[in-house]
mmCIF file of C-alpha atoms in Angstrom:
data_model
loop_
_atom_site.group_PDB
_atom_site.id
_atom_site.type_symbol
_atom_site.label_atom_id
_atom_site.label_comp_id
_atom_site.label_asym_id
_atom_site.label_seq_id
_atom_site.Cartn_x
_atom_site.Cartn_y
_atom_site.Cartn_z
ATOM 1 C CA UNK A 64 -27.059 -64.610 -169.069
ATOM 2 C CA UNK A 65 -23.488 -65.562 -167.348
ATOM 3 C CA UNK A 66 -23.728 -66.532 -163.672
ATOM 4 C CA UNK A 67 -21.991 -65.719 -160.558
ATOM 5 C CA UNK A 68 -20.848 -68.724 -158.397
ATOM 6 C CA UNK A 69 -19.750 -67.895 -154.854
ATOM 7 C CA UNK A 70 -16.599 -69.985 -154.662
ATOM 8 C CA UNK A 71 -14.666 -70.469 -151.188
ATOM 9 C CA UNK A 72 -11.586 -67.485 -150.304
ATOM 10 C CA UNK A 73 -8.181 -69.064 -151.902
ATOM 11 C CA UNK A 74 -6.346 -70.831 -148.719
ATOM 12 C CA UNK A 75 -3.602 -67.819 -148.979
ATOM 13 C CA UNK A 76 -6.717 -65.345 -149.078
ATOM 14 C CA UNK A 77 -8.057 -66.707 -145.872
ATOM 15 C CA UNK A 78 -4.429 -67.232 -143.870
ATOM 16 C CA UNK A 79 -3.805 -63.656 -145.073
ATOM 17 C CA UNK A 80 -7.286 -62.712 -143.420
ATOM 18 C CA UNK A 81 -5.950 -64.505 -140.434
ATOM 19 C CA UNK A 82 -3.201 -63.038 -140.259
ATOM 20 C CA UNK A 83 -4.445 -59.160 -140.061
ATOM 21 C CA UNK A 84 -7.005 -59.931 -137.301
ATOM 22 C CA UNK A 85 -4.336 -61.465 -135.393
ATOM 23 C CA UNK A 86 -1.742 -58.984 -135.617
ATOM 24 C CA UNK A 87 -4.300 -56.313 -135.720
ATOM 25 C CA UNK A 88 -4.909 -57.804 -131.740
ATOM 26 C CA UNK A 89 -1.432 -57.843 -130.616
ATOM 27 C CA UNK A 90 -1.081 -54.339 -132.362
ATOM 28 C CA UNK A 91 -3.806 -52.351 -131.018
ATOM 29 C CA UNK A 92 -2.757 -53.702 -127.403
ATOM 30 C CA UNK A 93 0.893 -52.064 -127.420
ATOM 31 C CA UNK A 94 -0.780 -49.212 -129.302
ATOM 32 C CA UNK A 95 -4.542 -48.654 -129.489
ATOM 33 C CA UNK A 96 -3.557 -46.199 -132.308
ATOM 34 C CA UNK A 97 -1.511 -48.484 -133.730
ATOM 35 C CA UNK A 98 -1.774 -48.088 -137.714
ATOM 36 C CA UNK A 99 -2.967 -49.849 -140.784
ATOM 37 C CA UNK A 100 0.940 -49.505 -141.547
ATOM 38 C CA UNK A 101 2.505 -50.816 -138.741
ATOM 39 C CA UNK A 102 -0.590 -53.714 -138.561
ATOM 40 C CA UNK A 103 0.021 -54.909 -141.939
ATOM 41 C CA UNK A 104 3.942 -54.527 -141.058
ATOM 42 C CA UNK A 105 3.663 -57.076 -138.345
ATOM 43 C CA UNK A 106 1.185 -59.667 -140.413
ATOM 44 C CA UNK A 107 4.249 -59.589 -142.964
ATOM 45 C CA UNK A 108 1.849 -57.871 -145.389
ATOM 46 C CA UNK A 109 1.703 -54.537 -147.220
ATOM 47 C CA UNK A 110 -0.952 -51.985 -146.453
ATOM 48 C CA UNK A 111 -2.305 -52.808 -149.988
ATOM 49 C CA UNK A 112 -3.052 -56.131 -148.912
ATOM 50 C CA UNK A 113 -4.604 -55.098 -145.488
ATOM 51 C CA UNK A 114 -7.194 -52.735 -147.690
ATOM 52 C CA UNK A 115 -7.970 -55.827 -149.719
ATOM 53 C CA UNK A 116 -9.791 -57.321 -147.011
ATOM 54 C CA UNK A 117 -10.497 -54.270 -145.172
ATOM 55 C CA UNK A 118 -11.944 -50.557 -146.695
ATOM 56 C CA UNK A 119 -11.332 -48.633 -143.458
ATOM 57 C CA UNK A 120 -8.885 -48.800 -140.257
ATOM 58 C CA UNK A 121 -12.504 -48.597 -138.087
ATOM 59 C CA UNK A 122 -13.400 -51.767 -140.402
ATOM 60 C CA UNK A 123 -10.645 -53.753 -139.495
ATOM 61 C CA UNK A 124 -11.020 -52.671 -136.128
ATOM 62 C CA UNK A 125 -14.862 -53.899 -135.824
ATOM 63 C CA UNK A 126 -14.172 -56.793 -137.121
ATOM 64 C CA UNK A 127 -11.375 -57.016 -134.364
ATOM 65 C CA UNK A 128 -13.536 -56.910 -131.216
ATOM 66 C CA UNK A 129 -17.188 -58.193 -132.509
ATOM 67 C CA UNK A 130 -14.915 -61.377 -133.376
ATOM 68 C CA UNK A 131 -13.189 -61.430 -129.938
ATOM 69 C CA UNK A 132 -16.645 -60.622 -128.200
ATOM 70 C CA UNK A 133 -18.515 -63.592 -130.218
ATOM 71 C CA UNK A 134 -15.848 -65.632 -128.848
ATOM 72 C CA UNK A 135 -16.153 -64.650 -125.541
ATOM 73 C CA UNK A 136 -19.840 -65.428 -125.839
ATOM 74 C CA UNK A 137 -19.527 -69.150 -126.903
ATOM 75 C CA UNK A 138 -16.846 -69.562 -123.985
ATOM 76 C CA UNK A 139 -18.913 -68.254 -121.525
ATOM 77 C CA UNK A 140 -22.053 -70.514 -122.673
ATOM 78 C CA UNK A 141 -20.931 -74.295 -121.028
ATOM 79 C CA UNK A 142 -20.082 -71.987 -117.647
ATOM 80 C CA UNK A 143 -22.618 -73.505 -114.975
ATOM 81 C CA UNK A 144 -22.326 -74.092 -111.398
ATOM 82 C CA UNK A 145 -25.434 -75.019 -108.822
ATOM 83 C CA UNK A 146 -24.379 -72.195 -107.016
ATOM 84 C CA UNK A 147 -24.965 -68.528 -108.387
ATOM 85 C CA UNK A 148 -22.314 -66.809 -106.898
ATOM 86 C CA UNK A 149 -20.282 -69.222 -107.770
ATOM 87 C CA UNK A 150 -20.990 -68.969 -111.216
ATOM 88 C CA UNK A 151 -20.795 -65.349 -111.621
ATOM 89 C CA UNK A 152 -17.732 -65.742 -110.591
ATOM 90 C CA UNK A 153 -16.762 -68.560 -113.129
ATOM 91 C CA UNK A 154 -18.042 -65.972 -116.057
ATOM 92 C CA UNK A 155 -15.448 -63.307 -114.348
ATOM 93 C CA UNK A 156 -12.425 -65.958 -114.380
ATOM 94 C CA UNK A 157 -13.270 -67.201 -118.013
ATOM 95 C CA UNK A 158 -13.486 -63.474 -119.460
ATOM 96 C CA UNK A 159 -10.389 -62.684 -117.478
ATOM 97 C CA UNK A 160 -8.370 -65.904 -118.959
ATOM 98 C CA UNK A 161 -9.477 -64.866 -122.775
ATOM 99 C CA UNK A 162 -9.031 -61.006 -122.483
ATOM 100 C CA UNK A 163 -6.182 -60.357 -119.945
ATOM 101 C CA UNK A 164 -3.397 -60.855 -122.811
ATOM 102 C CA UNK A 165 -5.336 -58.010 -124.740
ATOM 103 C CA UNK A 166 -6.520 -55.930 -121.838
ATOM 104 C CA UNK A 167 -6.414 -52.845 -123.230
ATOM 105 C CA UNK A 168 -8.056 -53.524 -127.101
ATOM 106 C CA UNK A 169 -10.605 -55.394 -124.688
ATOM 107 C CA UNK A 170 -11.294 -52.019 -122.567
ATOM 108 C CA UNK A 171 -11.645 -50.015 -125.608
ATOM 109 C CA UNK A 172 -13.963 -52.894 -127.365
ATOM 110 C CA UNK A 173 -16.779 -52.416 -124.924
ATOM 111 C CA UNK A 174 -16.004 -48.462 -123.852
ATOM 112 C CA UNK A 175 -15.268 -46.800 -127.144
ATOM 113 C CA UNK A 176 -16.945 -45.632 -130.216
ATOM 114 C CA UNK A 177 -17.831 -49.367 -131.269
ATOM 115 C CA UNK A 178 -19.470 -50.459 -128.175
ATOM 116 C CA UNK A 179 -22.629 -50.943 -129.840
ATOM 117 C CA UNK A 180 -21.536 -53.347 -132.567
ATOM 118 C CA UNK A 181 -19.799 -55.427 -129.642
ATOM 119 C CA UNK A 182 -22.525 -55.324 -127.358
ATOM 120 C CA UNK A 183 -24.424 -57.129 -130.050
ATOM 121 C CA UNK A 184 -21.858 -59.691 -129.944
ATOM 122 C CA UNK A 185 -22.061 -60.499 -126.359
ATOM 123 C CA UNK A 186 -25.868 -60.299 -125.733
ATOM 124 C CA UNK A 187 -25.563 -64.358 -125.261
ATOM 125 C CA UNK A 188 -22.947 -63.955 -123.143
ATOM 126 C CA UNK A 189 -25.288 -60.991 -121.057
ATOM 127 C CA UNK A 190 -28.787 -63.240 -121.533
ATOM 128 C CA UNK A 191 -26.680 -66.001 -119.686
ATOM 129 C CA UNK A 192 -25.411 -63.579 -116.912
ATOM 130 C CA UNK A 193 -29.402 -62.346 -116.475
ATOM 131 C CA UNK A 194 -30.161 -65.614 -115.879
ATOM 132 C CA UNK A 195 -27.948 -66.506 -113.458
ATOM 133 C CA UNK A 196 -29.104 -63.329 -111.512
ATOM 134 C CA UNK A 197 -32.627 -64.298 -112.103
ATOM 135 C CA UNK A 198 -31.475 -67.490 -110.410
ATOM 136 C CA UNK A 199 -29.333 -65.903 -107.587
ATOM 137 C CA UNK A 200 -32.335 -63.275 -106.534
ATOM 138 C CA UNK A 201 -34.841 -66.606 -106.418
ATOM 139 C CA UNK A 202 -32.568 -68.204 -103.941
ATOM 140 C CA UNK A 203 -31.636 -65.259 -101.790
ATOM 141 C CA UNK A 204 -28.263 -65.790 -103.201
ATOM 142 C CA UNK A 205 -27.729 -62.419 -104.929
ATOM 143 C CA UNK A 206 -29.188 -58.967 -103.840
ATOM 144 C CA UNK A 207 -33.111 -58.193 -104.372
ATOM 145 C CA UNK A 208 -32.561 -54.545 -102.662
ATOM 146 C CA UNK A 209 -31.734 -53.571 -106.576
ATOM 147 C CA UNK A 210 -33.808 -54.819 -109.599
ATOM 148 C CA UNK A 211 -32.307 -57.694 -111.453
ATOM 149 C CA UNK A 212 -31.102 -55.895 -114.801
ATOM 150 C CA UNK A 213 -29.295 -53.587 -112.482
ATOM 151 C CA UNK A 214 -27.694 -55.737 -110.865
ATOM 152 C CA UNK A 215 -26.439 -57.611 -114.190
ATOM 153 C CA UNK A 216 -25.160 -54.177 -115.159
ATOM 154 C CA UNK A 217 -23.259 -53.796 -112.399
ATOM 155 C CA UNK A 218 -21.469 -56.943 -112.297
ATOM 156 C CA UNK A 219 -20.726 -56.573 -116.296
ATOM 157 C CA UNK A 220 -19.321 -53.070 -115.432
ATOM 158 C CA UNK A 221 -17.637 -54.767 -112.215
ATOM 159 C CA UNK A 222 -15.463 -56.782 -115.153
ATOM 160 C CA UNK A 223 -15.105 -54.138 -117.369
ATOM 161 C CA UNK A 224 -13.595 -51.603 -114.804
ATOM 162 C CA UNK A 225 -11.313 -54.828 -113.883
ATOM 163 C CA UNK A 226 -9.461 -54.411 -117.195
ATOM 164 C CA UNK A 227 -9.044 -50.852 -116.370
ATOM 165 C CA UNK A 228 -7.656 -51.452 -112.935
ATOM 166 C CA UNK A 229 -5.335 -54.387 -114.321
ATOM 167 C CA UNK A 230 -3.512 -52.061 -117.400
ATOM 168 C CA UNK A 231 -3.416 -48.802 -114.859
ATOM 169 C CA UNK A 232 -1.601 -51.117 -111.690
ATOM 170 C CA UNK A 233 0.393 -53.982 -114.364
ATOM 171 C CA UNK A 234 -1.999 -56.820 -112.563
ATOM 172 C CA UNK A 235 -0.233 -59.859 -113.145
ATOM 173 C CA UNK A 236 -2.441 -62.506 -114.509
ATOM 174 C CA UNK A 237 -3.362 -64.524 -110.926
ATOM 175 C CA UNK A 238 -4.004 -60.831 -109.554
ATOM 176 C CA UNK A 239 -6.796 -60.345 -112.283
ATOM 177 C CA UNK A 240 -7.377 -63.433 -111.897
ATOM 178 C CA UNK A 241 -8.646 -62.885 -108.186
ATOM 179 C CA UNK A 242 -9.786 -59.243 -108.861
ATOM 180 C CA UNK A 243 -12.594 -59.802 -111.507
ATOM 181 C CA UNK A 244 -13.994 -62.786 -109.420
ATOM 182 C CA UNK A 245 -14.251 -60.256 -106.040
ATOM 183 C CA UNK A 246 -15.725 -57.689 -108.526
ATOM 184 C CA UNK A 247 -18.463 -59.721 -109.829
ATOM 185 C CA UNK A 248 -19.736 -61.565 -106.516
ATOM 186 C CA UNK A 249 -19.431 -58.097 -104.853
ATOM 187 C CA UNK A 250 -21.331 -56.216 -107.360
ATOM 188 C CA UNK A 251 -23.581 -58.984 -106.769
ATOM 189 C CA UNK A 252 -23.972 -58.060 -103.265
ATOM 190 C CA UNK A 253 -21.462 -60.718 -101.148
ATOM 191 C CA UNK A 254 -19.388 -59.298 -98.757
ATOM 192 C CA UNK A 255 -15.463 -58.666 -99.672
ATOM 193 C CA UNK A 256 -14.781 -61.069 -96.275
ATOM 194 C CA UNK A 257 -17.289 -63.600 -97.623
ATOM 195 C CA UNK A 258 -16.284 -63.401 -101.316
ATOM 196 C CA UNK A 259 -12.667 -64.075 -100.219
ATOM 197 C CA UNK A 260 -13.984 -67.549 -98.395
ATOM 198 C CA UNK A 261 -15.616 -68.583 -101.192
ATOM 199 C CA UNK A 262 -12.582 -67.902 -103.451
ATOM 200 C CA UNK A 263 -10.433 -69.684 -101.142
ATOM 201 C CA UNK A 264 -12.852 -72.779 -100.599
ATOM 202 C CA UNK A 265 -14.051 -73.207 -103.987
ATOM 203 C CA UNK A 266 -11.464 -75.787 -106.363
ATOM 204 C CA UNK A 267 -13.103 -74.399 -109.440
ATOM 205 C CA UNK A 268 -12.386 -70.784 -108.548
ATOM 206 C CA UNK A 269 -8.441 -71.676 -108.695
ATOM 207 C CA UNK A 270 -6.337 -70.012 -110.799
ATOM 208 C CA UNK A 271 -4.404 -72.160 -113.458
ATOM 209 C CA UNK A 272 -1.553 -70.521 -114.922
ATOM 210 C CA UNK A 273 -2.227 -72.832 -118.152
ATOM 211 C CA UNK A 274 -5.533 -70.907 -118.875
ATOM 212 C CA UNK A 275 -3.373 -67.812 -119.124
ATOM 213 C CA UNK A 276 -0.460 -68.785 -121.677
ATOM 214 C CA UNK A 277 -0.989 -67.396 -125.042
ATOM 215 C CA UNK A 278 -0.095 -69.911 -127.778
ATOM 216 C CA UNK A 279 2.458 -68.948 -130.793
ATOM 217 C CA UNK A 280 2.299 -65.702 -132.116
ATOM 218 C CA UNK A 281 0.674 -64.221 -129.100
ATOM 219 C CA UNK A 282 -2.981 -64.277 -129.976
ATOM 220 C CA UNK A 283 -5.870 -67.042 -129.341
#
């Protein structure tokens, strides 16, 4: 009987590949309509070659933000701080430094029709923010007049509704920056006076404009 052997993508398959997801990005954040066309246009590929690694638009477009989510997830893993609120805040910075280049694909990622598939992706990233609630609400750090998985909601949505704010008002990058950190310690029940302290008296809460430039090509 002949055999099948599962051999390794060609190296043009997989830079092609590459290629799609990345333009596929930058494309869907000018235009969140943006088509296979004008996708495949801008990875210097023809639409025939786009549907050889993709069947559908929606395909391409899961594979688009459960990829950027899964990333997300393993950055946000090392984030630790001895202080809660502190850390919280950390997660909000290092979302906001890996998403604010892409803001609106990154909206749509975990508010549209694919939510689901992306919410997979991050439950890491979510189990880690539980914890550090968990953590908080021990220590009399974080709220306890809410229960704990509410709270986590709240500071996730805090970040989400960050993106929105930032594409609606053109946020520079340091203005995010600030913005997602506020949302998340104040969702987690700090004072806006207070958060602003600890902003302003915590080195690792800095912003560094380094985190924020996007390498060649415009994606990460």
């Amino acid at each position: 009987m002949p055999t099948t052997s599962t051999r390794a993508p060609r190296r043009d398959a997989a830079a092609n590949r590459e290629a799609i997801l990345g333009a596929a990005a930058v494309a869907l954040n000018e235009d969140i309509d943006a088509s296979l066309e004008s996708i495949a246009a801008r990875a210097g590929l023809s639409r025939r070659a786009v549907y050889g690694h993709f069947a559908t638009r929606d395909e391409l477009l899961v594979e688009v933000f459960t990829r950027g989510a899964r990333r997300l997830a393993a950055l946000l893993d090392p984030v630790s701080h001895p202080d809660p609120l502190v850390e919280i805040a950390l997660f909000g910075a290092t979302l906001w430094a890996e998403v604010e280049h892409v803001r609106v694909s990154a909206a749509l990622a975990v508010r549209g029709p694919h939510r689901a598939m992306v919410g997979t992706a991050l439950d890491p990233a979510r189990e880690r923010l539980r914890a550090t609630v968990r953590r908080g609400r021990e220590s009399g750090h974080i709220r306890t007049d809410l229960d704990g998985e509410t709270v986590t909601r709240l500071i996730e949505n805090a970040a989400v509704s960050v993106l929105d704010e930032a594409t609606r008002a053109r946020l520079t990058p340091e203005e995010g920056h600030r913005l997602v950190m506020l949302a998340g310690v104040g969702a987690a029940g700090m004072g806006w006076r207070e958060a602003g302290e600890l902003i302003a008296s915590t080195p690792e809460l800095a912003f560094h404009p380094q985190h924020h430039d996007l390498p060649e090509g415009g994606t990460r």
